[in-house]
PDB file of C-alpha atoms in Angstrom:
ATOM      1  CA  SER A   1      13.879  -2.953   5.353  1.00 81.00           C
ATOM      2  CA  ALA A   2      15.085  -4.598   2.148  1.00 88.00           C
ATOM      3  CA  VAL A   3      17.823  -3.539  -0.227  1.00 92.00           C
ATOM      4  CA  ILE A   4      17.009  -4.244  -3.847  1.00 96.00           C
ATOM      5  CA  SER A   5      19.198  -3.923  -6.900  1.00 97.00           C
ATOM      6  CA  GLN A   6      18.217  -4.100 -10.550  1.00 97.00           C
ATOM      7  CA  LYS A   7      20.194  -4.645 -13.709  1.00 97.00           C
ATOM      8  CA  PRO A   8      20.433  -2.970 -16.109  1.00 97.00           C
ATOM      9  CA  SER A   9      19.616   0.481 -14.798  1.00 96.00           C
ATOM     10  CA  ARG A  10      18.721   1.590 -18.296  1.00 96.00           C
ATOM     11  CA  ASP A  11      18.839   0.319 -21.843  1.00 97.00           C
ATOM     12  CA  ILE A  12      17.961   1.369 -25.341  1.00 97.00           C
ATOM     13  CA  CYS A  13      16.700  -1.486 -27.479  1.00 97.00           C
ATOM     14  CA  GLN A  14      15.546  -2.061 -31.012  1.00 97.00           C
ATOM     15  CA  ARG A  15      12.015  -3.001 -31.893  1.00 97.00           C
ATOM     16  CA  GLY A  16      11.448  -6.760 -32.006  1.00 97.00           C
ATOM     17  CA  THR A  17      14.209  -7.677 -29.562  1.00 97.00           C
ATOM     18  CA  SER A  18      13.920  -8.846 -25.963  1.00 98.00           C
ATOM     19  CA  LEU A  19      15.444  -7.595 -22.727  1.00 98.00           C
ATOM     20  CA  THR A  20      15.814  -9.449 -19.454  1.00 98.00           C
ATOM     21  CA  ILE A  21      15.801  -7.405 -16.265  1.00 98.00           C
ATOM     22  CA  GLN A  22      17.298  -8.813 -13.096  1.00 98.00           C
ATOM     23  CA  CYS A  23      16.188  -8.104  -9.549  1.00 98.00           C
ATOM     24  CA  GLN A  24      18.294  -9.070  -6.532  1.00 98.00           C
ATOM     25  CA  VAL A  25      17.256  -8.710  -2.876  1.00 96.00           C
ATOM     26  CA  ASP A  26      19.496  -8.765   0.159  1.00 94.00           C
ATOM     27  CA  SER A  27      17.215 -11.070   2.132  1.00 92.00           C
ATOM     28  CA  GLN A  28      14.988 -14.032   1.461  1.00 92.00           C
ATOM     29  CA  VAL A  29      11.458 -12.991   0.574  1.00 92.00           C
ATOM     30  CA  THR A  30       8.431 -14.988  -0.386  1.00 88.00           C
ATOM     31  CA  MET A  31       6.793 -12.563  -2.761  1.00 89.00           C
ATOM     32  CA  MET A  32       8.342 -10.385  -5.427  1.00 94.00           C
ATOM     33  CA  PHE A  33       6.409  -8.047  -7.666  1.00 96.00           C
ATOM     34  CA  TRP A  34       7.058  -6.472 -11.047  1.00 97.00           C
ATOM     35  CA  TYR A  35       5.585  -3.084 -11.943  1.00 97.00           C
ATOM     36  CA  ARG A  36       5.618  -0.919 -15.026  1.00 97.00           C
ATOM     37  CA  GLN A  37       5.591   2.867 -15.062  1.00 95.00           C
ATOM     38  CA  GLN A  38       4.895   4.356 -18.443  1.00 95.00           C
ATOM     39  CA  PRO A  39       6.163   7.881 -19.148  1.00 92.00           C
ATOM     40  CA  GLY A  40       4.424  10.430 -16.957  1.00 88.00           C
ATOM     41  CA  GLN A  41       2.156   7.783 -15.464  1.00 90.00           C
ATOM     42  CA  SER A  42       1.728   5.950 -12.216  1.00 91.00           C
ATOM     43  CA  LEU A  43       2.745   2.364 -11.500  1.00 94.00           C
ATOM     44  CA  THR A  44       0.846  -0.660 -12.763  1.00 94.00           C
ATOM     45  CA  LEU A  45       1.379  -4.149 -11.396  1.00 95.00           C
ATOM     46  CA  ILE A  46       2.480  -6.644 -14.048  1.00 97.00           C
ATOM     47  CA  ALA A  47       2.755  -9.835 -12.015  1.00 96.00           C
ATOM     48  CA  THR A  48       3.525 -11.446  -8.692  1.00 94.00           C
ATOM     49  CA  ALA A  49       6.407 -13.918  -8.601  1.00 93.00           C
ATOM     50  CA  ASN A  50       6.562 -16.549  -5.889  1.00 87.00           C
ATOM     51  CA  GLN A  51       9.432 -18.952  -5.626  1.00 84.00           C
ATOM     52  CA  GLY A  52       8.506 -22.446  -6.709  1.00 81.00           C
ATOM     53  CA  SER A  53       5.350 -21.543  -8.600  1.00 84.00           C
ATOM     54  CA  GLU A  54       4.278 -19.864 -11.788  1.00 89.00           C
ATOM     55  CA  ALA A  55       3.991 -16.105 -11.719  1.00 93.00           C
ATOM     56  CA  THR A  56       0.515 -14.633 -11.417  1.00 93.00           C
ATOM     57  CA  TYR A  57      -0.213 -12.017 -14.060  1.00 95.00           C
ATOM     58  CA  GLU A  58      -2.572  -9.069 -13.804  1.00 94.00           C
ATOM     59  CA  SER A  59      -5.237  -8.349 -16.347  1.00 93.00           C
ATOM     60  CA  GLY A  60      -3.685  -7.026 -19.536  1.00 95.00           C
ATOM     61  CA  PHE A  61      -0.337  -8.759 -19.058  1.00 97.00           C
ATOM     62  CA  VAL A  62       0.534 -12.188 -20.437  1.00 96.00           C
ATOM     63  CA  ILE A  63       3.341 -14.643 -19.876  1.00 96.00           C
ATOM     64  CA  ASP A  64       4.381 -14.750 -23.538  1.00 97.00           C
ATOM     65  CA  LYS A  65       5.094 -11.029 -23.472  1.00 97.00           C
ATOM     66  CA  PHE A  66       6.511 -10.791 -19.939  1.00 98.00           C
ATOM     67  CA  PRO A  67       7.981 -14.148 -18.898  1.00 97.00           C
ATOM     68  CA  ILE A  68       9.197 -14.174 -15.309  1.00 97.00           C
ATOM     69  CA  SER A  69      11.586 -16.464 -13.500  1.00 95.00           C
ATOM     70  CA  ARG A  70      11.954 -16.872  -9.743  1.00 94.00           C
ATOM     71  CA  PRO A  71      14.666 -19.447  -9.181  1.00 92.00           C
ATOM     72  CA  ASN A  72      15.217 -18.701  -5.478  1.00 93.00           C
ATOM     73  CA  LEU A  73      14.093 -16.491  -2.620  1.00 93.00           C
ATOM     74  CA  THR A  74      16.419 -13.585  -3.432  1.00 95.00           C
ATOM     75  CA  PHE A  75      16.292 -13.279  -7.216  1.00 96.00           C
ATOM     76  CA  SER A  76      13.878 -12.803 -10.085  1.00 96.00           C
ATOM     77  CA  THR A  77      13.984 -11.836 -13.731  1.00 97.00           C
ATOM     78  CA  LEU A  78      11.448 -10.168 -15.989  1.00 98.00           C
ATOM     79  CA  THR A  79      11.815 -10.425 -19.749  1.00 98.00           C
ATOM     80  CA  VAL A  80      10.158  -7.930 -22.041  1.00 98.00           C
ATOM     81  CA  SER A  81       9.714  -9.841 -25.282  1.00 98.00           C
ATOM     82  CA  ASN A  82       9.329  -8.726 -28.885  1.00 97.00           C
ATOM     83  CA  MET A  83       9.536  -5.119 -27.816  1.00 97.00           C
ATOM     84  CA  SER A  84       7.754  -2.206 -29.424  1.00 97.00           C
ATOM     85  CA  PRO A  85       8.036   1.533 -28.644  1.00 97.00           C
ATOM     86  CA  GLU A  86       4.935   1.168 -26.434  1.00 96.00           C
ATOM     87  CA  ASP A  87       7.042  -0.920 -24.048  1.00 97.00           C
ATOM     88  CA  SER A  88       9.224   2.093 -23.267  1.00 97.00           C
ATOM     89  CA  SER A  89       8.779   2.433 -19.520  1.00 97.00           C
ATOM     90  CA  ILE A  90      10.444   2.147 -16.184  1.00 97.00           C
ATOM     91  CA  TYR A  91      10.233  -1.401 -14.863  1.00 98.00           C
ATOM     92  CA  LEU A  92      10.464  -1.843 -11.114  1.00 97.00           C
ATOM     93  CA  CYS A  93      10.635  -4.852  -8.886  1.00 97.00           C
ATOM     94  CA  SER A  94       9.484  -4.806  -5.300  1.00 97.00           C
ATOM     95  CA  VAL A  95       9.329  -7.057  -2.269  1.00 95.00           C
ATOM     96  CA  ILE A  96       7.535  -7.278   1.016  1.00 91.00           C
ATOM     97  CA  ALA A  97      10.097  -6.931   3.772  1.00 85.00           C
ATOM     98  CA  PRO A  98      10.153  -9.953   6.122  1.00 80.00           C
ATOM     99  CA  ARG A  99       7.782  -9.687   9.082  1.00 81.00           C
ATOM    100  CA  THR A 100       6.219  -6.473   7.756  1.00 85.00           C
ATOM    101  CA  ASP A 101       3.648  -5.362   5.193  1.00 87.00           C
ATOM    102  CA  THR A 102       5.969  -2.687   3.867  1.00 92.00           C
ATOM    103  CA  GLN A 103       6.718  -2.956   0.180  1.00 94.00           C
ATOM    104  CA  TYR A 104      10.126  -1.781  -0.948  1.00 95.00           C
ATOM    105  CA  PHE A 105      11.100  -0.984  -4.502  1.00 96.00           C
ATOM    106  CA  GLY A 106      14.229  -1.369  -6.517  1.00 96.00           C
ATOM    107  CA  PRO A 107      15.794   1.570  -8.373  1.00 96.00           C
ATOM    108  CA  GLY A 108      14.054   0.649 -11.608  1.00 96.00           C
ATOM    109  CA  THR A 109      15.153  -0.133 -15.151  1.00 97.00           C
ATOM    110  CA  ARG A 110      14.499   2.616 -17.674  1.00 97.00           C
ATOM    111  CA  LEU A 111      13.788   1.008 -21.035  1.00 97.00           C
ATOM    112  CA  THR A 112      13.601   2.876 -24.305  1.00 97.00           C
ATOM    113  CA  VAL A 113      12.522   1.001 -27.422  1.00 97.00           C
ATOM    114  CA  LEU A 114      13.312   2.544 -30.784  1.00 96.00           C
TER     115      LEU A 114
ATOM    116  CA  SER B   1      -8.552  -3.366  -9.750  1.00 30.00           C
ATOM    117  CA  GLN B   2      -9.012  -0.678  -7.176  1.00 32.00           C
ATOM    118  CA  GLN B   3      -7.023   2.494  -7.596  1.00 48.00           C
ATOM    119  CA  GLY B   4      -5.898   5.043  -5.103  1.00 55.00           C
ATOM    120  CA  GLU B   5      -6.249   8.492  -6.545  1.00 54.00           C
ATOM    121  CA  GLU B   6      -4.504  11.630  -5.442  1.00 55.00           C
ATOM    122  CA  ASP B   7      -5.953  15.042  -6.092  1.00 56.00           C
ATOM    123  CA  PRO B   8      -4.303  15.691  -9.467  1.00 51.00           C
ATOM    124  CA  GLN B   9      -2.507  18.840  -8.535  1.00 71.00           C
ATOM    125  CA  ALA B  10       1.025  19.986  -8.981  1.00 87.00           C
ATOM    126  CA  LEU B  11       2.146  21.880  -5.908  1.00 89.00           C
ATOM    127  CA  SER B  12       4.682  24.647  -6.097  1.00 93.00           C
ATOM    128  CA  ILE B  13       5.695  26.038  -2.732  1.00 92.00           C
ATOM    129  CA  GLN B  14       8.440  28.058  -1.132  1.00 96.00           C
ATOM    130  CA  GLU B  15      11.047  26.388   1.004  1.00 96.00           C
ATOM    131  CA  GLY B  16       9.897  26.324   4.604  1.00 97.00           C
ATOM    132  CA  GLU B  17       6.201  26.104   3.780  1.00 96.00           C
ATOM    133  CA  ASN B  18       4.050  23.038   4.368  1.00 96.00           C
ATOM    134  CA  ALA B  19       2.809  20.808   1.562  1.00 94.00           C
ATOM    135  CA  THR B  20      -0.363  18.748   1.782  1.00 94.00           C
ATOM    136  CA  MET B  21      -1.561  16.180  -0.711  1.00 91.00           C
ATOM    137  CA  ASN B  22      -4.549  13.880  -0.625  1.00 91.00           C
ATOM    138  CA  CYS B  23      -5.410  10.389  -1.739  1.00 91.00           C
ATOM    139  CA  SER B  24      -8.789   8.728  -2.084  1.00 91.00           C
ATOM    140  CA  TYR B  25      -9.624   5.116  -2.720  1.00 90.00           C
ATOM    141  CA  LYS B  26     -12.694   3.061  -3.422  1.00 88.00           C
ATOM    142  CA  THR B  27     -12.764  -0.144  -1.373  1.00 87.00           C
ATOM    143  CA  SER B  28     -11.768  -1.378   2.074  1.00 91.00           C
ATOM    144  CA  ILE B  29      -8.044  -1.569   2.645  1.00 92.00           C
ATOM    145  CA  ASN B  30      -5.556  -3.378   4.833  1.00 92.00           C
ATOM    146  CA  ASN B  31      -3.083  -0.527   4.681  1.00 93.00           C
ATOM    147  CA  LEU B  32      -2.060   2.498   2.672  1.00 95.00           C
ATOM    148  CA  GLN B  33       1.531   3.390   1.836  1.00 96.00           C
ATOM    149  CA  TRP B  34       3.064   6.648   0.675  1.00 96.00           C
ATOM    150  CA  TYR B  35       6.090   6.795  -1.600  1.00 96.00           C
ATOM    151  CA  ARG B  36       8.364   9.454  -3.034  1.00 96.00           C
ATOM    152  CA  GLN B  37       9.939   9.306  -6.477  1.00 95.00           C
ATOM    153  CA  ASN B  38      12.669  11.644  -7.594  1.00 91.00           C
ATOM    154  CA  SER B  39      13.062  12.293 -11.316  1.00 83.00           C
ATOM    155  CA  GLY B  40      11.745   8.935 -12.518  1.00 71.00           C
ATOM    156  CA  ARG B  41      13.961   6.880 -10.270  1.00 81.00           C
ATOM    157  CA  GLY B  42      12.934   4.140  -7.863  1.00 87.00           C
ATOM    158  CA  LEU B  43      10.329   4.656  -5.199  1.00 93.00           C
ATOM    159  CA  VAL B  44      11.326   5.521  -1.664  1.00 95.00           C
ATOM    160  CA  HIS B  45       8.975   4.239   0.997  1.00 96.00           C
ATOM    161  CA  LEU B  46       7.791   6.980   3.359  1.00 97.00           C
ATOM    162  CA  ILE B  47       5.070   5.690   5.649  1.00 97.00           C
ATOM    163  CA  LEU B  48       2.683   2.756   5.983  1.00 96.00           C
ATOM    164  CA  ILE B  49      -0.569   3.372   7.816  1.00 97.00           C
ATOM    165  CA  ARG B  50      -2.879   0.506   8.686  1.00 95.00           C
ATOM    166  CA  SER B  51      -6.643   0.571   8.390  1.00 94.00           C
ATOM    167  CA  ASN B  52      -7.056   0.715  12.173  1.00 96.00           C
ATOM    168  CA  GLU B  53      -4.722   3.717  12.505  1.00 97.00           C
ATOM    169  CA  ARG B  54      -5.758   7.332  12.097  1.00 97.00           C
ATOM    170  CA  GLU B  55      -2.471   9.204  12.108  1.00 98.00           C
ATOM    171  CA  LYS B  56       1.244   8.486  11.862  1.00 97.00           C
ATOM    172  CA  HIS B  57       4.320  10.649  12.001  1.00 96.00           C
ATOM    173  CA  SER B  58       7.797  10.194  10.648  1.00 95.00           C
ATOM    174  CA  GLY B  59      10.134  13.131  11.008  1.00 96.00           C
ATOM    175  CA  ARG B  60       8.610  15.997   9.012  1.00 97.00           C
ATOM    176  CA  LEU B  61       5.924  13.755   7.560  1.00 97.00           C
ATOM    177  CA  ARG B  62       2.418  13.349   8.915  1.00 98.00           C
ATOM    178  CA  VAL B  63      -0.063  10.940   7.392  1.00 98.00           C
ATOM    179  CA  THR B  64      -3.731  10.723   8.264  1.00 98.00           C
ATOM    180  CA  LEU B  65      -6.235   8.074   7.274  1.00 97.00           C
ATOM    181  CA  ASP B  66     -10.010   8.412   7.298  1.00 97.00           C
ATOM    182  CA  THR B  67     -11.514   5.054   6.418  1.00 95.00           C
ATOM    183  CA  SER B  68     -15.062   6.413   6.611  1.00 95.00           C
ATOM    184  CA  LYS B  69     -14.223   8.825   3.796  1.00 95.00           C
ATOM    185  CA  LYS B  70     -11.769   6.430   2.167  1.00 94.00           C
ATOM    186  CA  SER B  71      -9.104   9.084   2.054  1.00 94.00           C
ATOM    187  CA  SER B  72      -5.608   9.818   3.282  1.00 95.00           C
ATOM    188  CA  SER B  73      -3.445  12.896   3.410  1.00 95.00           C
ATOM    189  CA  LEU B  74       0.302  13.424   3.490  1.00 96.00           C
ATOM    190  CA  LEU B  75       1.660  16.568   5.096  1.00 97.00           C
ATOM    191  CA  ILE B  76       5.276  17.611   4.683  1.00 97.00           C
ATOM    192  CA  THR B  77       6.206  20.315   7.158  1.00 97.00           C
ATOM    193  CA  ALA B  78       8.989  22.875   6.741  1.00 97.00           C
ATOM    194  CA  SER B  79       9.628  21.779   3.167  1.00 96.00           C
ATOM    195  CA  ARG B  80      13.106  21.720   1.651  1.00 96.00           C
ATOM    196  CA  ALA B  81      14.313  21.859  -1.931  1.00 95.00           C
ATOM    197  CA  ALA B  82      15.205  18.164  -1.594  1.00 94.00           C
ATOM    198  CA  ASP B  83      11.503  17.385  -1.099  1.00 96.00           C
ATOM    199  CA  THR B  84      10.924  18.205  -4.767  1.00 96.00           C
ATOM    200  CA  ALA B  85       9.562  14.932  -6.129  1.00 95.00           C
ATOM    201  CA  SER B  86       6.461  13.018  -7.124  1.00 94.00           C
ATOM    202  CA  TYR B  87       4.486  11.511  -4.270  1.00 94.00           C
ATOM    203  CA  PHE B  88       2.309   8.432  -4.680  1.00 94.00           C
ATOM    204  CA  CYS B  89      -0.147   6.686  -2.431  1.00 94.00           C
ATOM    205  CA  ALA B  90      -0.701   2.959  -2.821  1.00 94.00           C
ATOM    206  CA  THR B  91      -3.391   0.826  -1.283  1.00 93.00           C
ATOM    207  CA  ASP B  92      -3.318  -2.797  -0.219  1.00 91.00           C
ATOM    208  CA  ALA B  93      -6.987  -3.582  -0.615  1.00 86.00           C
ATOM    209  CA  GLU B  94      -8.785  -6.329   1.256  1.00 79.00           C
ATOM    210  CA  ASP B  95     -10.351  -7.727  -1.900  1.00 76.00           C
ATOM    211  CA  TYR B  96      -7.265  -7.257  -4.087  1.00 73.00           C
ATOM    212  CA  GLY B  97      -5.238  -9.567  -1.914  1.00 71.00           C
ATOM    213  CA  ASN B  98      -1.710 -10.877  -1.467  1.00 74.00           C
ATOM    214  CA  ASN B  99      -0.109  -7.508  -0.744  1.00 80.00           C
ATOM    215  CA  ARG B 100      -0.628  -6.310  -4.308  1.00 87.00           C
ATOM    216  CA  LEU B 101      -0.635  -2.526  -4.384  1.00 90.00           C
ATOM    217  CA  ALA B 102      -2.821  -0.222  -6.439  1.00 90.00           C
ATOM    218  CA  PHE B 103      -1.194   3.156  -7.027  1.00 92.00           C
ATOM    219  CA  GLY B 104      -2.670   6.585  -7.320  1.00 90.00           C
ATOM    220  CA  LYS B 105      -1.785   9.007 -10.069  1.00 88.00           C
ATOM    221  CA  GLY B 106       0.803  10.889  -8.063  1.00 90.00           C
ATOM    222  CA  ASN B 107       1.373  14.483  -7.021  1.00 91.00           C
ATOM    223  CA  GLN B 108       4.216  16.615  -8.350  1.00 92.00           C
ATOM    224  CA  VAL B 109       5.693  18.809  -5.626  1.00 95.00           C
ATOM    225  CA  VAL B 110       8.188  21.549  -6.423  1.00 95.00           C
ATOM    226  CA  VAL B 111       9.886  23.306  -3.524  1.00 96.00           C
ATOM    227  CA  ILE B 112      11.436  26.596  -4.540  1.00 95.00           C
ATOM    228  CA  PRO B 113      14.588  27.537  -2.623  1.00 93.00           C
TER     229      PRO B 113
END
């Protein structure tokens, strides 16, 4: 398995500001993923972050709005830029555990934008 | 992108009863994974079933996969109040690639003590 931590666990932010979410894994992993879960909804993949390359974004998500860093094999950040109330969601990172196809998720960051 | 889709029902059952929820998907998959989420927290991985498997068990959980019908079911036996949660299926589709998961809408399960 993989143990994943995220910071912050929750935050309340003002419109127009940015928030950077950190994701730390207890083992080296090639692929890390960032998902968004809007209130009462299911999860939607934002992007895939591989170490040493640019993140790959899904349709509807752009780098200017959700810049991602992946400086090493155990860490990634997602920034939610120029926030609006529509960005209020839970943001979750996930990884594929080494030598498996199982995808494990972090505890999530609950973001509220006023 | 392909989406797994659970039957959109909220289940309310008595403790000790069994709970069954279903998931359907649209394209060929590599595997299907079931998750539990308590009160908007992180997702807890329950079971992964591969496309060449038909049934898997883990404790009180039983997952079936029917690739001909493109559907899966999750059975929780002898439910407990702690099983109250949302349950999601997620598919790793062959044509989606790179272990990206497409999630279903989720099932709300309430177990009444």
